[in-house]
mmCIF file of C-alpha atoms in Angstrom:
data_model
loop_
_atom_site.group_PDB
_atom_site.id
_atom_site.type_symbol
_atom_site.label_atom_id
_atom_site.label_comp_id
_atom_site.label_asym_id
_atom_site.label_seq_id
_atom_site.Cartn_x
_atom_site.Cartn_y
_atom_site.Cartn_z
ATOM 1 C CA UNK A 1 -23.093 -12.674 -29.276
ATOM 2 C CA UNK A 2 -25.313 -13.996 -32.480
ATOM 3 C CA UNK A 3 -25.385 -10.626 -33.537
ATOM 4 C CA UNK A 4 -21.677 -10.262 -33.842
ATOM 5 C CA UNK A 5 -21.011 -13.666 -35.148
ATOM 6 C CA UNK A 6 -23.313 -13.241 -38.101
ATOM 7 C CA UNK A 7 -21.479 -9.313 -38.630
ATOM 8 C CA UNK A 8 -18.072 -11.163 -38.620
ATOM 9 C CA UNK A 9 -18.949 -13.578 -41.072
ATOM 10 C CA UNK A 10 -21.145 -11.706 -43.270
ATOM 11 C CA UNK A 11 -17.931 -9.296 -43.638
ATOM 12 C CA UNK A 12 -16.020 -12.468 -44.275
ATOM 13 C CA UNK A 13 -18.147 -13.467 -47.822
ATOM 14 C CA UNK A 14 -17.794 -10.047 -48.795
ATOM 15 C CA UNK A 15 -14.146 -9.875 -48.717
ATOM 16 C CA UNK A 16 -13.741 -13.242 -50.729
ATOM 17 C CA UNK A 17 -16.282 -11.858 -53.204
ATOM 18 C CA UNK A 18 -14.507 -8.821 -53.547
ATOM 19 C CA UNK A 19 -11.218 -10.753 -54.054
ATOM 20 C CA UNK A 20 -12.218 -13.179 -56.306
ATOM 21 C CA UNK A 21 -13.803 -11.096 -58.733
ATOM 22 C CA UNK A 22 -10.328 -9.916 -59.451
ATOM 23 C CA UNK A 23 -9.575 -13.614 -60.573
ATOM 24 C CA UNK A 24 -8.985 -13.830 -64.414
ATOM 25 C CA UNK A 25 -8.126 -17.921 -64.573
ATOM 26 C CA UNK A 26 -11.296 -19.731 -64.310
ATOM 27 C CA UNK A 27 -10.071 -22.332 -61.570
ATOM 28 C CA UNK A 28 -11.784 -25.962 -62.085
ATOM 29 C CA UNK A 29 -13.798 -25.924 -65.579
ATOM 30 C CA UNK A 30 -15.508 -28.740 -64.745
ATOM 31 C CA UNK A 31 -16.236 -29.416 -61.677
ATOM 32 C CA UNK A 32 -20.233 -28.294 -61.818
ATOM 33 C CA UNK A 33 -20.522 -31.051 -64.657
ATOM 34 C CA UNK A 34 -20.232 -34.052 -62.715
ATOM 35 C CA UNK A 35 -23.256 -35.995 -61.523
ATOM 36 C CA UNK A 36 -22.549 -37.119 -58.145
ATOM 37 C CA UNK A 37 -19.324 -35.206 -55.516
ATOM 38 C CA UNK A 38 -17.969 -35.721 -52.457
ATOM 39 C CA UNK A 39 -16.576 -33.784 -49.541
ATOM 40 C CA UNK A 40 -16.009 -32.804 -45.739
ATOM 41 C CA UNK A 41 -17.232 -29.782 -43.658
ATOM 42 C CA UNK A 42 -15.448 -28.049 -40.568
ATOM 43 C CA UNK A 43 -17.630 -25.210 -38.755
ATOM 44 C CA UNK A 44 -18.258 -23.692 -35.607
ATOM 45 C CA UNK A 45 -21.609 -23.288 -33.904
ATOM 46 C CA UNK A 46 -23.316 -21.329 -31.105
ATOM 47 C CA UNK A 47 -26.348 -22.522 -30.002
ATOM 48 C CA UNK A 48 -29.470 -21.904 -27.578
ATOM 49 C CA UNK A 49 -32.944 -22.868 -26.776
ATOM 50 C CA UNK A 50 -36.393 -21.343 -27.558
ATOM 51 C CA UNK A 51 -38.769 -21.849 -25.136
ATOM 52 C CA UNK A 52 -42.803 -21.164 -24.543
ATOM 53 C CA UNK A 53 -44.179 -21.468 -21.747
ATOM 54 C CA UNK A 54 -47.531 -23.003 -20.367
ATOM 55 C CA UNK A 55 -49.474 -22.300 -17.307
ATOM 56 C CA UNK A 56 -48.437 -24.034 -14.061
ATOM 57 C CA UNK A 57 -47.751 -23.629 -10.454
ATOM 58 C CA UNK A 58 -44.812 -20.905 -10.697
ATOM 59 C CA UNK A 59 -45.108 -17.662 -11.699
ATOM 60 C CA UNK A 60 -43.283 -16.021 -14.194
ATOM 61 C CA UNK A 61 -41.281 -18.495 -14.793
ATOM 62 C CA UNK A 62 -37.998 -17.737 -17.173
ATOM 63 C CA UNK A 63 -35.028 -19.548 -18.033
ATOM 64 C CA UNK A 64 -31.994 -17.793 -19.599
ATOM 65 C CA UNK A 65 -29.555 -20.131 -21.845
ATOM 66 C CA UNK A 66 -25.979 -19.066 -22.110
ATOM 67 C CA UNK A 67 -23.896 -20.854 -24.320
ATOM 68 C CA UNK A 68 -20.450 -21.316 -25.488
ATOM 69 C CA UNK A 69 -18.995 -21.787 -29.017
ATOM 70 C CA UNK A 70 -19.172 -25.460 -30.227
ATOM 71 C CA UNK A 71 -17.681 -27.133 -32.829
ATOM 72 C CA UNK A 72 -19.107 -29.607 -36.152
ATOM 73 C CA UNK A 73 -17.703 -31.697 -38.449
ATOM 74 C CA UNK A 74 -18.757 -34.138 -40.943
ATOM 75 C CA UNK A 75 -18.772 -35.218 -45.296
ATOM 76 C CA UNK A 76 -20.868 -34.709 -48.146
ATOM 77 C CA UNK A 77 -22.274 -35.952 -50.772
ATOM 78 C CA UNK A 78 -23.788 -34.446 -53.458
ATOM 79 C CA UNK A 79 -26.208 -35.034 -55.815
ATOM 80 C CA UNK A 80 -26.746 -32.683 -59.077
ATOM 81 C CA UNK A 81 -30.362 -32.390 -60.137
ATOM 82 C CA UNK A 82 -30.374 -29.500 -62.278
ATOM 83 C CA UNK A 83 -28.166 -26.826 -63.385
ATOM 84 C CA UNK A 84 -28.719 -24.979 -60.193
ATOM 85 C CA UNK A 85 -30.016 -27.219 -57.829
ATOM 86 C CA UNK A 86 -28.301 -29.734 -55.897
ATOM 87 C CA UNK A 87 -29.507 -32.156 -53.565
ATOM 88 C CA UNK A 88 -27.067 -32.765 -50.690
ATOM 89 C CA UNK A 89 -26.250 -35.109 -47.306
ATOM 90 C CA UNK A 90 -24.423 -34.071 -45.031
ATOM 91 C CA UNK A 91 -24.297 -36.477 -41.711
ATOM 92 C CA UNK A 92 -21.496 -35.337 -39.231
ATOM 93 C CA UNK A 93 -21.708 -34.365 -35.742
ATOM 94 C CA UNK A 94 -22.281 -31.334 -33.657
ATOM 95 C CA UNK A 95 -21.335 -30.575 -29.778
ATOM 96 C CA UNK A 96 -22.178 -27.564 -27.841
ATOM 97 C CA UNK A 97 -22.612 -26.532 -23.918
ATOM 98 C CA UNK A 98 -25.168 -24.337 -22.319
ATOM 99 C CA UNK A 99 -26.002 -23.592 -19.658
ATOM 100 C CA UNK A 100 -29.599 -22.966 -17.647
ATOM 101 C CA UNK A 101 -31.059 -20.419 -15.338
ATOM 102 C CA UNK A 102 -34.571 -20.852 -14.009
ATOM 103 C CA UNK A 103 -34.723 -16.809 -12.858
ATOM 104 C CA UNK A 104 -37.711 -18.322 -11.200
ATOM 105 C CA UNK A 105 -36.181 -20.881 -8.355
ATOM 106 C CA UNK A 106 -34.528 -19.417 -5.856
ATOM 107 C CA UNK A 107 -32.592 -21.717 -3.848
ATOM 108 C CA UNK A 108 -29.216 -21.842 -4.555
ATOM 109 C CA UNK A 109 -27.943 -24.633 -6.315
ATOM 110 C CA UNK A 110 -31.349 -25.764 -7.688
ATOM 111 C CA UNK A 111 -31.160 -22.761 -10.093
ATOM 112 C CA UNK A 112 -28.657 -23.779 -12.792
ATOM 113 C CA UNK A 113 -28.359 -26.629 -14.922
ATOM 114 C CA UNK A 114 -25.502 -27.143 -17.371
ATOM 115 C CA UNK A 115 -26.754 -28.974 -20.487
ATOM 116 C CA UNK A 116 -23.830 -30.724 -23.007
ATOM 117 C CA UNK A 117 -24.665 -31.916 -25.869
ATOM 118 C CA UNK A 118 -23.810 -33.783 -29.071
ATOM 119 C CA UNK A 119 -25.848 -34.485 -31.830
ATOM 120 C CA UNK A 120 -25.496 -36.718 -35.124
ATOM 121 C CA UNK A 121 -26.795 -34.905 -37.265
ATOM 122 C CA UNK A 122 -28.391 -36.284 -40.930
ATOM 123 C CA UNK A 123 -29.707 -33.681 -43.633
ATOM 124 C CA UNK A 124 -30.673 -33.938 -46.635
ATOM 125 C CA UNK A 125 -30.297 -30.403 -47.968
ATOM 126 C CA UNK A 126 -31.936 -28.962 -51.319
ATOM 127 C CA UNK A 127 -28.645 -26.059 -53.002
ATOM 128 C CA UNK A 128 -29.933 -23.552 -54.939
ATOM 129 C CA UNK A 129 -26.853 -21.415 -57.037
ATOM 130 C CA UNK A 130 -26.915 -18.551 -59.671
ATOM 131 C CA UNK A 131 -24.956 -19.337 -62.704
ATOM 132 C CA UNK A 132 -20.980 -19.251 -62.142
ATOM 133 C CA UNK A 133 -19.076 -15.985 -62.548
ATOM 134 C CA UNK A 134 -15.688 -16.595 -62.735
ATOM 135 C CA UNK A 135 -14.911 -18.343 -59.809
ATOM 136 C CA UNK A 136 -17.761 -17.272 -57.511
ATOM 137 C CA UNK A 137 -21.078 -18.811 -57.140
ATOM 138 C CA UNK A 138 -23.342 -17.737 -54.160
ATOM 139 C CA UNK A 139 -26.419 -19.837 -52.990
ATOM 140 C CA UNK A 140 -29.260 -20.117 -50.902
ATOM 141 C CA UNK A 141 -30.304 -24.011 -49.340
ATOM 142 C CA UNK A 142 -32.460 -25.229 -46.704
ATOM 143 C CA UNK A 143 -33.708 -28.681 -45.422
ATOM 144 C CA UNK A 144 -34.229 -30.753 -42.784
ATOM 145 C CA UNK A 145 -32.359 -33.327 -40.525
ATOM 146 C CA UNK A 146 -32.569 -35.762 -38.357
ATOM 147 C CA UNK A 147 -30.678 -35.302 -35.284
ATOM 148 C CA UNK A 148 -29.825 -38.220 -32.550
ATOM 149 C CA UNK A 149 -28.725 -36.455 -29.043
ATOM 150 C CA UNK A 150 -26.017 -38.733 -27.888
ATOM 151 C CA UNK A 151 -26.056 -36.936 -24.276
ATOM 152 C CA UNK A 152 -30.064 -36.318 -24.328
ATOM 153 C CA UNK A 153 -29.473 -38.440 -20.846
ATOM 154 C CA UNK A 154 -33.437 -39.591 -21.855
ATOM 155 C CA UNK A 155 -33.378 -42.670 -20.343
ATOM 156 C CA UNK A 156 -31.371 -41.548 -16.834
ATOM 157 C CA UNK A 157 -33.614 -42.517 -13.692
ATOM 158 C CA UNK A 158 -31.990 -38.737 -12.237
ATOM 159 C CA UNK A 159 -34.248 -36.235 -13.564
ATOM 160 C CA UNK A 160 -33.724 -32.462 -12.081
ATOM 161 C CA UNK A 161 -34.736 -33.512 -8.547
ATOM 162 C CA UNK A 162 -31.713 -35.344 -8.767
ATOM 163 C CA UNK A 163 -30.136 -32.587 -10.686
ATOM 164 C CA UNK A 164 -29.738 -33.847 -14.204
ATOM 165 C CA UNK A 165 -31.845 -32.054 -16.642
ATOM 166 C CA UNK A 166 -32.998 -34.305 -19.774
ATOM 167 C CA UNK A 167 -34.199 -33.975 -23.315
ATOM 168 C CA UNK A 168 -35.586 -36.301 -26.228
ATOM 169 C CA UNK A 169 -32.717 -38.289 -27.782
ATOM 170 C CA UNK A 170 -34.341 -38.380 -31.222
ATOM 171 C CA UNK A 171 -35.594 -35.097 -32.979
ATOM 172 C CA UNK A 172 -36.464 -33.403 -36.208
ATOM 173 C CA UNK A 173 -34.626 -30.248 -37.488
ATOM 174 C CA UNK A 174 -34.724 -27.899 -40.306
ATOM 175 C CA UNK A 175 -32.090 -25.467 -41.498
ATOM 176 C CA UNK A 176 -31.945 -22.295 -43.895
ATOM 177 C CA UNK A 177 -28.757 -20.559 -45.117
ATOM 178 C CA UNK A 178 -26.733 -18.271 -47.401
ATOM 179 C CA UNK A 179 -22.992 -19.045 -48.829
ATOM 180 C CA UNK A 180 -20.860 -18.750 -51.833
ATOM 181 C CA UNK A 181 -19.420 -21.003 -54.239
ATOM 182 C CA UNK A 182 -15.262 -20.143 -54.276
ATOM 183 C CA UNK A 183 -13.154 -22.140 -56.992
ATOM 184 C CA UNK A 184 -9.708 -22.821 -56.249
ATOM 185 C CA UNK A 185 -7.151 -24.098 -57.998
ATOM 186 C CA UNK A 186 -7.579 -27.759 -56.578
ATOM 187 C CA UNK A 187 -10.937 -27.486 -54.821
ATOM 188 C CA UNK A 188 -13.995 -25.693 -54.535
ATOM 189 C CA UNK A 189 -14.263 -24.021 -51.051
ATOM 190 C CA UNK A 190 -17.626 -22.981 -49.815
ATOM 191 C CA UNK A 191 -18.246 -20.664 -46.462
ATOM 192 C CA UNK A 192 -21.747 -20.832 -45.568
ATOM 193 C CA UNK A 193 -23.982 -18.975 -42.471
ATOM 194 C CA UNK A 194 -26.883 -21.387 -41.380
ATOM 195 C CA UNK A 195 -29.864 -21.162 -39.075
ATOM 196 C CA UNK A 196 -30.654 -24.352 -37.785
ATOM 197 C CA UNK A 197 -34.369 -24.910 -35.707
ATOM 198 C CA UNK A 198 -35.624 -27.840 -33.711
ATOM 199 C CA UNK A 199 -39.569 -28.720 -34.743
ATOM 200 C CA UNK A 200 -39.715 -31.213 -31.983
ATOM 201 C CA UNK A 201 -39.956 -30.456 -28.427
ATOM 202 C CA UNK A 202 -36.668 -31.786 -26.894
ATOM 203 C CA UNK A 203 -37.722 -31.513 -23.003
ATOM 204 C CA UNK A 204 -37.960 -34.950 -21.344
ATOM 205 C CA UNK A 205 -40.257 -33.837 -18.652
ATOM 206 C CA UNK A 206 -39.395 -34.673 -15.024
ATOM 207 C CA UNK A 207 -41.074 -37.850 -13.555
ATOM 208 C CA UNK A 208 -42.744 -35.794 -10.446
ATOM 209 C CA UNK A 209 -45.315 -33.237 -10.536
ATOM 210 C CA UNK A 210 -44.964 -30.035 -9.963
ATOM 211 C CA UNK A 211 -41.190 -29.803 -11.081
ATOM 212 C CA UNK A 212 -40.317 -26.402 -11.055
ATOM 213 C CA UNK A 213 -37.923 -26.942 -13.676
ATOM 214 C CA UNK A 214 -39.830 -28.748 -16.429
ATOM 215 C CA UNK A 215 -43.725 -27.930 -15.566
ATOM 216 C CA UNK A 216 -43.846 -24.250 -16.646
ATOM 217 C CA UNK A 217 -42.384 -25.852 -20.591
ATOM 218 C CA UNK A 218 -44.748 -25.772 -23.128
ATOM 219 C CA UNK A 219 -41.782 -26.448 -25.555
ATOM 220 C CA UNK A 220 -37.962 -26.191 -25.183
ATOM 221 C CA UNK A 221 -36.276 -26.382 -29.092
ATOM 222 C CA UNK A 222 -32.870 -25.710 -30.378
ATOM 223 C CA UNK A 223 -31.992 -22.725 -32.507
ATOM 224 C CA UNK A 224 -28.781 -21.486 -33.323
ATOM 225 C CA UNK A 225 -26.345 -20.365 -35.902
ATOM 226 C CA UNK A 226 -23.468 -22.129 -37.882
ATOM 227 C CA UNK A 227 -20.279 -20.901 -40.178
ATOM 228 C CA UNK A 228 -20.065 -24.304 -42.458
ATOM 229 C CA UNK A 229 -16.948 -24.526 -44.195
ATOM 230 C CA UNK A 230 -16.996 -26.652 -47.052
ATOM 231 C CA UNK A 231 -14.346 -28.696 -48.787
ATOM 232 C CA UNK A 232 -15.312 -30.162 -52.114
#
């Protein structure tokens, strides 16, 4: 499903490129001259988990993450440092479902464990352009965030013998992406693909021992990819 996500919008920056290199009127003159700008992001998301494992009472223990398409929002500001760098934050707020398999327990009921989530999320992000041509201007950026899991459920009593799986509420992030610069007549629109990768181990392990659902994790961390669409 990542696969295919990234195909679709990788296709998607090539057909704006291709279109707005056929642009004569250089849209907003400028824009790229002002110190500090604002704006809002809309984007979809579809995230999972990377886990290691440790040893521990179960053997080959595995746990498969499905997960459905979420949504994020949020604003920007940015900061220009340079010609072709830009220093930006963007706090908003991302939500996402998955959902849990431990291939390894067998009794029914015990094996799943549907996980919701929503994050606010706080990056500071370094922007790093080419020089304008006509009204396209691709980029690379990266950076890292600060994200606060609203529905972490860390400080529930219930842990997964009493079938609620937790995680950390409070966790560091860093992000990587590719996007393009497009200059419209009243704003600058920018479609972006990120990566996004917890450092921090988000399990909050279960308060008995052995759990068969948190004792085989060495380290349970999101990962997952983002279309950011940009209004500036």
């Amino acid at each position: 499903m990542q696969k295919k996500f990234f195909i679709s919008v990788c296709l998607m920056f090539i057909s704006w490129n291709v279109l707005s290199q056929r642009e004569r009127v250089e849209n907003l003159p400028s824009f790229d001259k002002r110190r500090i700008h604002y704006g809002f992001y809309l984007g979809l998301n579809t995230n999972g988990f990377k886990v290691a494992y440790k040893p521990s009472a179960f053997n080959n223990p595995q746990i498969e993450v499905t997960s459905e398409v979420g949504f994020n929002v949020g604003l920007i500001a940015d900061l220009k440092l340079h010609n072709n760098i830009n220093l930006r934050f963007e706090p908003g707020l991302i939500s996402n479902t998955k959902v849990l398999r431990f291939t390894h327990i067998t009794t029914p009921g015990q094996d799943t464990r549907e996980v919701g989530n929503t994050y606010l999320h706080l990056p500071f992000i370094f922007k790093f352009s080419t020089n304008r041509l006509n009204n396209v201007r691709p980029y690379v950026l990266g950076g890292a965030s600060f994200d606060y899991n609203f529905s972490s459920n860390e400080r529930n009593q219930n842990d997964n013998f009493g079938g609620q799986f937790r995680q950390t509420a409070s966790n560091l992030m860093y992000e990587v992406g590719i996007g393009i610069d497009l200059y419209l007549p009243y704003f600058k629109f920018s479609p972006s693909i990120r990566g996004i990768f917890a450092i921090t181990n988000e399990v909050k392990y279960d308060e008995r021992s052995p759990s068969q659902w948190t004792d085989p994790i060495d380290f349970m961390g999101t990962r997952g990819i983002f279309l950011h669409l940009s209004f500036e």
